[in-house]
Short mmCIF file of N, CA and C in Angstrom, two decimals:
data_model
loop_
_atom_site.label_atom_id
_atom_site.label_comp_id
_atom_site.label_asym_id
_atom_site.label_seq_id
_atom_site.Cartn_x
_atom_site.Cartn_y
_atom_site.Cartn_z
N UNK A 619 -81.41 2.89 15.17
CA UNK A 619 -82.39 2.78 16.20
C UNK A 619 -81.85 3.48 17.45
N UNK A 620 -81.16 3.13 18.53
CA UNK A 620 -80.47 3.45 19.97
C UNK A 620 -79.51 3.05 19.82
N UNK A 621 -78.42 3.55 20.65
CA UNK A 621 -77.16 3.36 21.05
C UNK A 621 -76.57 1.85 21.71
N UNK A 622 -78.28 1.44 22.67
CA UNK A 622 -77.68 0.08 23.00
C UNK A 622 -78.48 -1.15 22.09
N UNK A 623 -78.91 -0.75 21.04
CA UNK A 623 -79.66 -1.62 20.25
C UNK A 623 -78.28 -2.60 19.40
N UNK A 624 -78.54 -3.82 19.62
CA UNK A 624 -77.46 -4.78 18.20
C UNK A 624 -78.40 -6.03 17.84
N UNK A 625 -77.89 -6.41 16.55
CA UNK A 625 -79.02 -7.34 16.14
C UNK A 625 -78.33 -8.41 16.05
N UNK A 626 -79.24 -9.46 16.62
CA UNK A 626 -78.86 -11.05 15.94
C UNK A 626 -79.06 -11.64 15.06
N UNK A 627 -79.16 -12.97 15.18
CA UNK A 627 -80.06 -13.80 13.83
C UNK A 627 -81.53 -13.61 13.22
N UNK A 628 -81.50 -13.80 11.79
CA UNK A 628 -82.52 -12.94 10.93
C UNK A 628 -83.15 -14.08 10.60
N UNK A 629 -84.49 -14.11 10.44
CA UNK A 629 -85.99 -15.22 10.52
C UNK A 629 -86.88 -14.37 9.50
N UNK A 630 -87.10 -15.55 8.79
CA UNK A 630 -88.29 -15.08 7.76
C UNK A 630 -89.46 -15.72 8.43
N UNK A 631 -91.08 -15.39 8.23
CA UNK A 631 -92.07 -15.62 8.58
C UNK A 631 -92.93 -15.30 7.29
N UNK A 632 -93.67 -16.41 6.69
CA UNK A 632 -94.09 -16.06 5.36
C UNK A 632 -95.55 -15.55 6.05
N UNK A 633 -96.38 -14.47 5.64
CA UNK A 633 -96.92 -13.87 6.06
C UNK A 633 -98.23 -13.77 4.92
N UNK A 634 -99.23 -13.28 5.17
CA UNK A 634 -100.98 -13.56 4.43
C UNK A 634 -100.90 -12.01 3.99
N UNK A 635 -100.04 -11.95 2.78
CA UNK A 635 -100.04 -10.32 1.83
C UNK A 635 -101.25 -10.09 0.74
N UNK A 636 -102.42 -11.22 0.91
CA UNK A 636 -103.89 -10.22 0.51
C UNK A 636 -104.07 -9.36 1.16
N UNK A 637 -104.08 -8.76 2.39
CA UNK A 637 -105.28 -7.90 2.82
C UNK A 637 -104.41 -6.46 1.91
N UNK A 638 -105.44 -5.58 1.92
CA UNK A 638 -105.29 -4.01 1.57
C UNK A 638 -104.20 -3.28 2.11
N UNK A 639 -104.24 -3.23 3.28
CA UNK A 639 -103.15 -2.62 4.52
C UNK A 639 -101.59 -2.62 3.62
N UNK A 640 -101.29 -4.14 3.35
CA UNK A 640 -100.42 -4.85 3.53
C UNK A 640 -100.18 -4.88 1.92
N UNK A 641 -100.65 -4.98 1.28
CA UNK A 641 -100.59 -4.95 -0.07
C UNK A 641 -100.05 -3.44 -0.51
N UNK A 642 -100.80 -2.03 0.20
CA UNK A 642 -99.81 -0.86 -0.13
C UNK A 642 -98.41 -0.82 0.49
N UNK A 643 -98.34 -1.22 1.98
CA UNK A 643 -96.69 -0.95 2.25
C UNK A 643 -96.14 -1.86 1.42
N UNK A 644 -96.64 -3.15 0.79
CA UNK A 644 -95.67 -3.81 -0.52
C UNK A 644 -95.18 -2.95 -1.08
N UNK A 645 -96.22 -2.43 -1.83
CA UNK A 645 -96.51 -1.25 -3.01
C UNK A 645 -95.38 -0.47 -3.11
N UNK A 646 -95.85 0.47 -1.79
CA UNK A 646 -94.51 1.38 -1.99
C UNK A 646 -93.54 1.19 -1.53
N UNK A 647 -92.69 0.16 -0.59
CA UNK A 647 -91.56 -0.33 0.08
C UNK A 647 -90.81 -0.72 -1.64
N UNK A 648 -91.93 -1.67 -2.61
CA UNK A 648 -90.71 -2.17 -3.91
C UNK A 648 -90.39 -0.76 -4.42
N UNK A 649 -91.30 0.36 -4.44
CA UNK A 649 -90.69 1.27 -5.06
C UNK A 649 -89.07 2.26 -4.47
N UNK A 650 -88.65 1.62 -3.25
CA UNK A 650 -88.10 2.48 -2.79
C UNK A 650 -86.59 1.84 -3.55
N UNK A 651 -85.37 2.79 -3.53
CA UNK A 651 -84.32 2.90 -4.22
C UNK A 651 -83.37 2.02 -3.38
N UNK A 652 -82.37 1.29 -4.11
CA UNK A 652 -81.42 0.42 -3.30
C UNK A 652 -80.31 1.02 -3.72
N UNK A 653 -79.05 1.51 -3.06
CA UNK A 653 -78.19 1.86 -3.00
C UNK A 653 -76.96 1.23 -2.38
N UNK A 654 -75.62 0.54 -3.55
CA UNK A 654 -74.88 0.00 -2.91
C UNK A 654 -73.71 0.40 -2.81
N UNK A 655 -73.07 1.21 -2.15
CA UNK A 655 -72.02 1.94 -2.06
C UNK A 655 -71.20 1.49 -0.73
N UNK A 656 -70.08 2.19 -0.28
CA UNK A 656 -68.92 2.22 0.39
C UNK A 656 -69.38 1.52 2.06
N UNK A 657 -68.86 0.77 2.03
CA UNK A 657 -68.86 -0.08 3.54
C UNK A 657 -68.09 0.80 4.64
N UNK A 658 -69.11 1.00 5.86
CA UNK A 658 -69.33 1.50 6.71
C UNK A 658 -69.45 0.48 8.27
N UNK A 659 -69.05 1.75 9.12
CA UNK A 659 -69.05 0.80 10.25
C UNK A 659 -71.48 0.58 10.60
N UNK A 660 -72.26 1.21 10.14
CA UNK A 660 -73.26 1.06 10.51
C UNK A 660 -73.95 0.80 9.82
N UNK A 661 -73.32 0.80 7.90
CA UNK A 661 -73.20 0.11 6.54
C UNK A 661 -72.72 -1.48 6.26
N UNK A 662 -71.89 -2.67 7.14
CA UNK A 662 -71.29 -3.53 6.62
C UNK A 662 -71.24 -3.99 5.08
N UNK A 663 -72.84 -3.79 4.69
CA UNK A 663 -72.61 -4.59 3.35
C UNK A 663 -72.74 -3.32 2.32
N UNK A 664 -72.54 -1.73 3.20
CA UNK A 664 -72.72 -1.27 2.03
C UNK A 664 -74.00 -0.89 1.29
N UNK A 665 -74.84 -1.32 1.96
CA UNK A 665 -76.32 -0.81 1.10
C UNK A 665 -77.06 -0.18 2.14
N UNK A 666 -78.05 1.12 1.66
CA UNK A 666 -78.31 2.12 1.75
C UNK A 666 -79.44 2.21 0.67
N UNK A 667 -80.74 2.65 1.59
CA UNK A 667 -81.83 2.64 0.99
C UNK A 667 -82.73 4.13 1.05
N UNK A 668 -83.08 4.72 -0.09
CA UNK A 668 -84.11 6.20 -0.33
C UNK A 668 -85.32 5.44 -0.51
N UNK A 669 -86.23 6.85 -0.69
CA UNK A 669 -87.77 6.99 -0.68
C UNK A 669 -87.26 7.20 -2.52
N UNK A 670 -88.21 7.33 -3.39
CA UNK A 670 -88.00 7.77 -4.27
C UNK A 670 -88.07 8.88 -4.58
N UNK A 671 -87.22 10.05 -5.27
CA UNK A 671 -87.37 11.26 -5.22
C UNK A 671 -86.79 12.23 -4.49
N UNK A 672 -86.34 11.22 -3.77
CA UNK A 672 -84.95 11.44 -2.77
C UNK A 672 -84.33 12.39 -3.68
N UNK A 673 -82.70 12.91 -3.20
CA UNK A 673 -81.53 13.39 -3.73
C UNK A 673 -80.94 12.53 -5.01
N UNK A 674 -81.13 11.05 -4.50
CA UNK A 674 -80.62 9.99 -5.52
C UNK A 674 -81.61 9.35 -6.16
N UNK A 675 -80.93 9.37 -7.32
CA UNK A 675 -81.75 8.96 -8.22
C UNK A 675 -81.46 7.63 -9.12
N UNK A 676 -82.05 6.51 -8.90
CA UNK A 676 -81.17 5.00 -8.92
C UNK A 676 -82.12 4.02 -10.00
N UNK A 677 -81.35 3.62 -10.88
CA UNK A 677 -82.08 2.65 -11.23
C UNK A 677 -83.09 0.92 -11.07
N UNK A 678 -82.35 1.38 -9.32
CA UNK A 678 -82.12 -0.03 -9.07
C UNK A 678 -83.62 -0.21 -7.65
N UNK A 679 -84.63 -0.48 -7.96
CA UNK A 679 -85.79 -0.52 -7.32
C UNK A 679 -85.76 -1.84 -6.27
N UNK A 680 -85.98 -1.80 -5.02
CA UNK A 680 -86.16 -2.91 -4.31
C UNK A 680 -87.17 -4.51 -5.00
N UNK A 681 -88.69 -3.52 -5.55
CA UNK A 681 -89.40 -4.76 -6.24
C UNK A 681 -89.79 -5.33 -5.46
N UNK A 682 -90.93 -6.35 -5.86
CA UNK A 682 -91.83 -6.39 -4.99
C UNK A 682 -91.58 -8.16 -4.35
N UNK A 683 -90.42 -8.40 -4.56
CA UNK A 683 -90.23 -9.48 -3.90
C UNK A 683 -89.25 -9.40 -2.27
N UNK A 684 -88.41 -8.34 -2.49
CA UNK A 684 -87.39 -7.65 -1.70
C UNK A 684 -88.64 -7.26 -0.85
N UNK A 685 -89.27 -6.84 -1.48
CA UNK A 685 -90.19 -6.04 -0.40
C UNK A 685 -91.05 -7.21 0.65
N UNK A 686 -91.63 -7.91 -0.12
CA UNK A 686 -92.22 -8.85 0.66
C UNK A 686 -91.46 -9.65 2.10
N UNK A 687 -90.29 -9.67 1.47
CA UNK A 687 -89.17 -10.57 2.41
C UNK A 687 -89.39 -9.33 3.39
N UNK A 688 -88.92 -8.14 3.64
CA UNK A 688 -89.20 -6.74 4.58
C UNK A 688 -89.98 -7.41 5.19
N UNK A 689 -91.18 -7.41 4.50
CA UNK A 689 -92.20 -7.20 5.93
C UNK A 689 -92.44 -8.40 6.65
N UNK A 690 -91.95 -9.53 6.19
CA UNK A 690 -91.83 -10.67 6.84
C UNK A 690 -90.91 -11.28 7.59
N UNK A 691 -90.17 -10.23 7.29
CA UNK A 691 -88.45 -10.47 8.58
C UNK A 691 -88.52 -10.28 9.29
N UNK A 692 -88.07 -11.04 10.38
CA UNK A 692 -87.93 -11.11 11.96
C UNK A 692 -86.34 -10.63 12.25
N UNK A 693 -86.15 -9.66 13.04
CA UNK A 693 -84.47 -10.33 13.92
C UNK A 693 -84.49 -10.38 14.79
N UNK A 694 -83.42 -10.49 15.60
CA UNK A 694 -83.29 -10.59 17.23
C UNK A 694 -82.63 -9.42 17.39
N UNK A 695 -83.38 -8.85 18.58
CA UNK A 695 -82.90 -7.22 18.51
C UNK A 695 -82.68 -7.54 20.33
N UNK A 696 -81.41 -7.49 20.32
CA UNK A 696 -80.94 -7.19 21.62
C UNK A 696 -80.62 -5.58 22.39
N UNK A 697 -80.74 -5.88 23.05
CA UNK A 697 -81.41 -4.44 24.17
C UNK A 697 -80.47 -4.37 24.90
N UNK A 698 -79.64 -3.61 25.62
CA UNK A 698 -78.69 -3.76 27.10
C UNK A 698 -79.67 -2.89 27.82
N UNK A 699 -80.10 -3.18 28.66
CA UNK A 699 -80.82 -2.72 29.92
C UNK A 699 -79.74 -2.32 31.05
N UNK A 700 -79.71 -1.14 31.69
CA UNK A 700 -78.68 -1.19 32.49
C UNK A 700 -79.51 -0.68 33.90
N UNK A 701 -77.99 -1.35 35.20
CA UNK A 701 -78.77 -1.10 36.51
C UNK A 701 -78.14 0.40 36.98
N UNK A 702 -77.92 0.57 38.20
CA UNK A 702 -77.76 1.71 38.78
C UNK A 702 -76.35 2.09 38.04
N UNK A 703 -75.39 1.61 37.68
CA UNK A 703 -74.60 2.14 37.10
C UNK A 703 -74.35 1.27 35.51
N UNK A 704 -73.27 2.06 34.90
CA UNK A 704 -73.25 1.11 33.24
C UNK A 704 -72.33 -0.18 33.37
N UNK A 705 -71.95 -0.09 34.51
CA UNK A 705 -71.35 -1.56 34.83
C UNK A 705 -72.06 -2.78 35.10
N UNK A 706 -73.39 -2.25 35.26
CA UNK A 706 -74.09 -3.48 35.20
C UNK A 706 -75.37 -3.55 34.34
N UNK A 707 -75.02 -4.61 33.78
CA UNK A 707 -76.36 -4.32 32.62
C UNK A 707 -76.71 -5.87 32.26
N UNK A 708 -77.99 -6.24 31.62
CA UNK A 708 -78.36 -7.71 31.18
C UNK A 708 -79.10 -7.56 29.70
N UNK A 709 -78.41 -8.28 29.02
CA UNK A 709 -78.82 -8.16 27.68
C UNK A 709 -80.66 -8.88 27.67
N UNK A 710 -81.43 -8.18 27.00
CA UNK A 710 -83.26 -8.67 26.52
C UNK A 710 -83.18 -8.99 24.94
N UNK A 711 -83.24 -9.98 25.03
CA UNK A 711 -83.22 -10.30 23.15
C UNK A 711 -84.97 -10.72 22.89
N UNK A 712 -84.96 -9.81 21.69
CA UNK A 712 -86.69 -9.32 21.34
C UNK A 712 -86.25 -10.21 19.79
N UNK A 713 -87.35 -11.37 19.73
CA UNK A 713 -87.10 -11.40 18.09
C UNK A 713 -88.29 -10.58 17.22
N UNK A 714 -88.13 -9.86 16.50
CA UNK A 714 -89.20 -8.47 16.19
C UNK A 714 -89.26 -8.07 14.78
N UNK A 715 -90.22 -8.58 14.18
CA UNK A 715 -90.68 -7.96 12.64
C UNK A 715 -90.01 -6.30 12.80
N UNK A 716 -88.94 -6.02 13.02
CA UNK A 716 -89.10 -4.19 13.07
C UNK A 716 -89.47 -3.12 11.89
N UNK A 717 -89.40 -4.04 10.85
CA UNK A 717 -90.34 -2.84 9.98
C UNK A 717 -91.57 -3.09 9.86
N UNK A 718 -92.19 -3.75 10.09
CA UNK A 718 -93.93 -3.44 10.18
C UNK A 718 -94.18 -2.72 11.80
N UNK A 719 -93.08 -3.17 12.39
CA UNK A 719 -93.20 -2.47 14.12
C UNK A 719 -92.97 -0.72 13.97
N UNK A 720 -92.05 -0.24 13.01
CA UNK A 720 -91.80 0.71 12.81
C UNK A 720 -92.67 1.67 11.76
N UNK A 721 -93.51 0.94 10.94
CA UNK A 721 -94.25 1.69 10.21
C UNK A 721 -94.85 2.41 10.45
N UNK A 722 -95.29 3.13 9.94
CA UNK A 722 -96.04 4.61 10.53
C UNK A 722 -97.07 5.14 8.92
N UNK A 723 -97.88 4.64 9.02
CA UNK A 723 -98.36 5.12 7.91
C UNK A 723 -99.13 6.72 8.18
N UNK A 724 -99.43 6.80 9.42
CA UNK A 724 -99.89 8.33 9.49
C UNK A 724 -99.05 9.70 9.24
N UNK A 725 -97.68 9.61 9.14
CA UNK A 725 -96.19 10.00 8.92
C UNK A 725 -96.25 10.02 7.49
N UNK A 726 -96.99 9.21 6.27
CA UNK A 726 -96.93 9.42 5.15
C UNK A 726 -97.50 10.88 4.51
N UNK A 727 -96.66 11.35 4.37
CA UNK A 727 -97.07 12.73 3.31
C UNK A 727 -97.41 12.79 1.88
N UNK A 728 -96.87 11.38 1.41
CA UNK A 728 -97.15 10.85 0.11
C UNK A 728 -97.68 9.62 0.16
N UNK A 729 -98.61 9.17 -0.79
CA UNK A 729 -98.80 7.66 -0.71
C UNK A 729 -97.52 6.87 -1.35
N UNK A 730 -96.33 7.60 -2.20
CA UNK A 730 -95.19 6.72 -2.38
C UNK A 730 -94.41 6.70 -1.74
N UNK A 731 -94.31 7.18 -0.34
CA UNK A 731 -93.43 7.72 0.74
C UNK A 731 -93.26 6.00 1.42
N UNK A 732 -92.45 6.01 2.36
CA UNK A 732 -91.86 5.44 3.42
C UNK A 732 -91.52 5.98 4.36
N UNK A 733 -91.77 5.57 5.59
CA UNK A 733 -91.10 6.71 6.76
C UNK A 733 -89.82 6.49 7.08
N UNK A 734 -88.95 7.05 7.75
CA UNK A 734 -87.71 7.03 7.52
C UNK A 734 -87.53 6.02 9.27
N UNK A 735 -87.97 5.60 9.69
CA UNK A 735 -88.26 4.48 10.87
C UNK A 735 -87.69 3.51 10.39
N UNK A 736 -88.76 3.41 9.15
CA UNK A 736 -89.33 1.99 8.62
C UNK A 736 -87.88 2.18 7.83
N UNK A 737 -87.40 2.58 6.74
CA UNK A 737 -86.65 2.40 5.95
C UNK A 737 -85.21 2.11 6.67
N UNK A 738 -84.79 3.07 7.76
CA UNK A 738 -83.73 2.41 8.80
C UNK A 738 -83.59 1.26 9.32
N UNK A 739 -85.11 0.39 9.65
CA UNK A 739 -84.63 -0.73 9.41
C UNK A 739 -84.96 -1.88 8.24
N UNK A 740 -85.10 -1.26 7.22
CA UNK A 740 -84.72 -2.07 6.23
C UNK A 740 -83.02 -1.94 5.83
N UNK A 741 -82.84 -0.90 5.99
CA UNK A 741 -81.22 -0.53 6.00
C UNK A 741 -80.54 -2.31 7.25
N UNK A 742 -81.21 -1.84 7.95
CA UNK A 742 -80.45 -3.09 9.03
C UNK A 742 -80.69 -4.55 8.62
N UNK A 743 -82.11 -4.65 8.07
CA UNK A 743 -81.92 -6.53 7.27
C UNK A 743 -81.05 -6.09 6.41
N UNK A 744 -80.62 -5.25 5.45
CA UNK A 744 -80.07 -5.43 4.43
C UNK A 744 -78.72 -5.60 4.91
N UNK A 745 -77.88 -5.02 5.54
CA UNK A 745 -76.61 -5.10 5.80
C UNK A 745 -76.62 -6.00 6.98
N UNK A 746 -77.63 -7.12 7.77
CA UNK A 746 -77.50 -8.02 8.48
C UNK A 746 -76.23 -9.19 7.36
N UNK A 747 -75.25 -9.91 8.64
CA UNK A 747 -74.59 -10.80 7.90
C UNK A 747 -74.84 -11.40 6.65
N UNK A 748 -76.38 -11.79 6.58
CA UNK A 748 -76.54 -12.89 5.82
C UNK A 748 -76.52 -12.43 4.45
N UNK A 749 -76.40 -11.35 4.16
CA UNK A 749 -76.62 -10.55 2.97
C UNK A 749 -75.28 -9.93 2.70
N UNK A 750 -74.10 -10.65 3.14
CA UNK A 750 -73.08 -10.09 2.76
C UNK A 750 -72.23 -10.10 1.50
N UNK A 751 -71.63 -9.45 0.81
CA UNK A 751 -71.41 -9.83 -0.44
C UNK A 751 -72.43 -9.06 -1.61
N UNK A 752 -73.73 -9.10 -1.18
CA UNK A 752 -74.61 -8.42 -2.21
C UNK A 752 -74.12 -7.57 -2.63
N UNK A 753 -74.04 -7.02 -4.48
CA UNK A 753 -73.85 -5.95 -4.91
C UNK A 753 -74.48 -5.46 -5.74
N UNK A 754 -75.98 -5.78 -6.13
CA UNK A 754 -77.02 -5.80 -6.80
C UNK A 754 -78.19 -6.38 -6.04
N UNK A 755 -79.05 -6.00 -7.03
CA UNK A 755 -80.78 -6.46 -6.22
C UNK A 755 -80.39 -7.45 -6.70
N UNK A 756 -80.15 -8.19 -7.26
CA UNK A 756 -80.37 -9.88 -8.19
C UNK A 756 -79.58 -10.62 -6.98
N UNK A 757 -78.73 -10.02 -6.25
CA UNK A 757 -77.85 -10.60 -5.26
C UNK A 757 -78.76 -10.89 -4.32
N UNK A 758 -79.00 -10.11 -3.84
CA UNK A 758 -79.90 -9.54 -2.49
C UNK A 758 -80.89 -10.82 -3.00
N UNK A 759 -81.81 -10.60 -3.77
CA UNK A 759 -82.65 -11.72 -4.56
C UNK A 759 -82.65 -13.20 -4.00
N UNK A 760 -81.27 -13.73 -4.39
CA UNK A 760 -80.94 -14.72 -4.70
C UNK A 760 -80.40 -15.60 -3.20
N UNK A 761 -80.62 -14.49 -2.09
CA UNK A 761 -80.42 -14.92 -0.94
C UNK A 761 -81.50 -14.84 0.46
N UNK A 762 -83.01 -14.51 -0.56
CA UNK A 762 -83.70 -14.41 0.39
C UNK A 762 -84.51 -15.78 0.57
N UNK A 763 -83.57 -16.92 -0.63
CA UNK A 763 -84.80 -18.18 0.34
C UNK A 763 -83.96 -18.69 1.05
N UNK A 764 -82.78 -18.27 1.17
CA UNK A 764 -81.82 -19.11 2.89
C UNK A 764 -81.87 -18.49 4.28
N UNK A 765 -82.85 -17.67 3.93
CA UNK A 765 -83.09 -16.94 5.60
C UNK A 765 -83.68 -17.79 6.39
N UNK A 766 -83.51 -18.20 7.25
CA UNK A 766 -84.05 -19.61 8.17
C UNK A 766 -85.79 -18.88 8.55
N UNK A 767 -86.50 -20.21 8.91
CA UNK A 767 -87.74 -19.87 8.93
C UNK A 767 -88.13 -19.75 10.50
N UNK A 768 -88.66 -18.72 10.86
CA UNK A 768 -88.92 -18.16 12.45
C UNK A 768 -89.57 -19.39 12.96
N UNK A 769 -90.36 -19.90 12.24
CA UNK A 769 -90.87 -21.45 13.13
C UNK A 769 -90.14 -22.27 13.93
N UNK A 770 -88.65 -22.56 12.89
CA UNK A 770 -88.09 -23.66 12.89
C UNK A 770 -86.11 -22.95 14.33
N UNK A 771 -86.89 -21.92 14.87
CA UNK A 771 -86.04 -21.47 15.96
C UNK A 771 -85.26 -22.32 16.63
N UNK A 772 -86.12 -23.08 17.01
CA UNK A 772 -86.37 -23.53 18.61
C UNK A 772 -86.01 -25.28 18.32
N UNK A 773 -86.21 -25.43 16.89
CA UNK A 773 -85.95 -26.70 16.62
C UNK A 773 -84.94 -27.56 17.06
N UNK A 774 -84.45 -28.36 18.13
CA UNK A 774 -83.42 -29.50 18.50
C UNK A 774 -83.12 -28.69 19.99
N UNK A 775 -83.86 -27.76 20.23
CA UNK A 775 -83.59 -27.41 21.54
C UNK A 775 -84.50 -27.94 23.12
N UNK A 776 -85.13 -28.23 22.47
CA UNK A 776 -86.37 -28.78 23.52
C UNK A 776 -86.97 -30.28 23.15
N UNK A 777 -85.82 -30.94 22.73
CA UNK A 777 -86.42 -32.67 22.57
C UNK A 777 -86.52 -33.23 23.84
N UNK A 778 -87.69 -33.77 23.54
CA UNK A 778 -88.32 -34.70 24.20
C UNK A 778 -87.44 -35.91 24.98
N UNK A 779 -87.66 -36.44 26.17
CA UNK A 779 -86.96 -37.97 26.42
C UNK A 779 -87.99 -39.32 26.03
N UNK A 780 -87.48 -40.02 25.75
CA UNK A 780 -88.18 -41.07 25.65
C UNK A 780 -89.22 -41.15 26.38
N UNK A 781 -89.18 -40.89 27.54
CA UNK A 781 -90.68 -41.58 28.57
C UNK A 781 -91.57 -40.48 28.34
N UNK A 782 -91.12 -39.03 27.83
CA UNK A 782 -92.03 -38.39 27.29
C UNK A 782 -92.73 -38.77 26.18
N UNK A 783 -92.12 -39.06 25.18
CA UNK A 783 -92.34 -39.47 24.04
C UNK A 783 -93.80 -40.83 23.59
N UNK A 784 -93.00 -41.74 25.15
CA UNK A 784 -94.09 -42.75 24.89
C UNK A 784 -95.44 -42.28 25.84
N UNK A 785 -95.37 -41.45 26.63
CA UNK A 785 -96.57 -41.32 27.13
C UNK A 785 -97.37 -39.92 26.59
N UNK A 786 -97.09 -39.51 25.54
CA UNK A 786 -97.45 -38.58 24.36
C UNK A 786 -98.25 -40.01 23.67
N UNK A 787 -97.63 -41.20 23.69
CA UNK A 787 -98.80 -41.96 22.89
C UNK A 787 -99.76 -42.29 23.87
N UNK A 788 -99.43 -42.53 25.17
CA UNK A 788 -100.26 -42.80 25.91
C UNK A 788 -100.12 -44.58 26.25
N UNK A 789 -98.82 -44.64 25.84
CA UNK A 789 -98.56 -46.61 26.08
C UNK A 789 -97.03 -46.02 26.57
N UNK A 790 -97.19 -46.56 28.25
CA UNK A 790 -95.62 -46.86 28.90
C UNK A 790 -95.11 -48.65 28.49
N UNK A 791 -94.02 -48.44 28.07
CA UNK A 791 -93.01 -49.97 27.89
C UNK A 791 -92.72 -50.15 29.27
N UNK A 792 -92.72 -49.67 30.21
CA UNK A 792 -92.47 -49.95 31.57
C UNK A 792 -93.49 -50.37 32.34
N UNK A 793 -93.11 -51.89 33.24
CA UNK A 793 -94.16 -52.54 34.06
C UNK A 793 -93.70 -52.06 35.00
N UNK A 794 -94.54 -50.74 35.41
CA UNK A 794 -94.22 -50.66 37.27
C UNK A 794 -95.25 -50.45 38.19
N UNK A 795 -95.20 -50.70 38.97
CA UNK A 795 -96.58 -50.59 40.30
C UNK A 795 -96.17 -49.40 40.63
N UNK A 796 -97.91 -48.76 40.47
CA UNK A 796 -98.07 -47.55 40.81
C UNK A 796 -98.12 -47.97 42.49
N UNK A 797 -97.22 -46.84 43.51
CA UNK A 797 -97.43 -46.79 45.17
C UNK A 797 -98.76 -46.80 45.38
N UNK A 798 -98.97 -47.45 46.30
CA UNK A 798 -100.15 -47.14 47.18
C UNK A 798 -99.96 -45.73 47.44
N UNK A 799 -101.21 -45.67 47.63
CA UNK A 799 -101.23 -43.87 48.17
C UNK A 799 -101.17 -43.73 49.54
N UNK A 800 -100.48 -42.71 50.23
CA UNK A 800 -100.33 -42.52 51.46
C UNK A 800 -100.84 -41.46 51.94
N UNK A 801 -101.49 -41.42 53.09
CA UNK A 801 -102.00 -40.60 53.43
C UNK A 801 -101.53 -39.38 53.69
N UNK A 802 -101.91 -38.46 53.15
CA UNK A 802 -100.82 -37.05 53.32
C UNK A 802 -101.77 -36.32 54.69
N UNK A 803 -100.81 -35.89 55.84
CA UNK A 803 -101.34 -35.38 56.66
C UNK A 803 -101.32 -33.91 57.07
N UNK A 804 -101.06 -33.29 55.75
CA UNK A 804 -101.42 -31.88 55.75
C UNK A 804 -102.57 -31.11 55.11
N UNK A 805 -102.62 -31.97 53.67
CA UNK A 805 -103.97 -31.91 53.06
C UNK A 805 -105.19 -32.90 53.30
N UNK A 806 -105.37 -33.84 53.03
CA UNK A 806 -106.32 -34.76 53.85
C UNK A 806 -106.76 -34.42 55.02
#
């Protein structure tokens, strides 16, 4: 992607894959080639993904479950924004489906094509941490139902206190006298 782009934690979002649209980038995303070779600094796990018809020629097809997980992945794509000089900068963390953000279907020259956007960042879920170790699709497979669910983010970060809690039912356990009201002498 950019130079100041790095990614965080990876979120699945199960997503409504009837419509048409969405059913071809399935289509041709399972057809595209998985490649697991030599670990790299912009490679970690080593995998590396073609269009089909590419240079390489692989037996080993993404499929249409790999694919689905794609278009339903979220990460956190942190940004460095910088000020008047590079000494000062503040990180923007975007959590961002980036391959449906990156798709480009007008860029297709083939209907079995992929654009090379989109496939860069499938390159990046794939070699995100959580997929480390994979050395086969069956790998890769076998680790896409522990991707935490984008809903469940935010979960234990924003609990409630008790007096919230009970006046969410709408019954306070507390007997207290509401103040008299006082006359406010700026509005009144």
């Amino acid at each position: 992607m950019s130079e100041g782009d790095c990614y965080g934690k990876l979120f699945h979002h199960e997503l409504d894959y009837s419509g048409e649209w969405i059913k071809g980038i399935i289509q041709r995303m399972s057809k595209l080639h998985c490649m697991f070779g030599e670990v790299t600094l912009n490679n970690p796990n080593g995998i590396s993904i073609h269009n089909p018809g590419d240079i390489f020629k692989l037996d080993q097809s993404l499929g249409e479950d790999i694919a689905k997980c794609m278009v339903s992945s979220y990460i956190t794509k942190n940004t460095r924004k910088y000020g008047d000089t590079k000494h000062e900068y503040f990180t923007v963390k975007h959590v961002i489906n980036i391959v449906l953000f990156y798709i480009d279907q007008k860029k297709f020259t083939n209907l079995n094509l992929i654009n090379q956007k989109a496939i860069e960042c499938i390159v990046i879920i794939l070699n995100h941490p959580h997929f480390k170790g994979c050395k086969t699709i069956d790998d890769i497979k076998g680790k896409l139902s522990s991707i935490d669910n984008l809903n469940d983010r935010f979960n234990g970060l924003c609990e409630s206190s008790s007096d919230e809690e009970e006046n969410l039912l709408g019954v306070s356990q507390k007997q207290e006298a509401i103040p008299p009201k006082k006359h406010n002498i700026f509005f009144d």
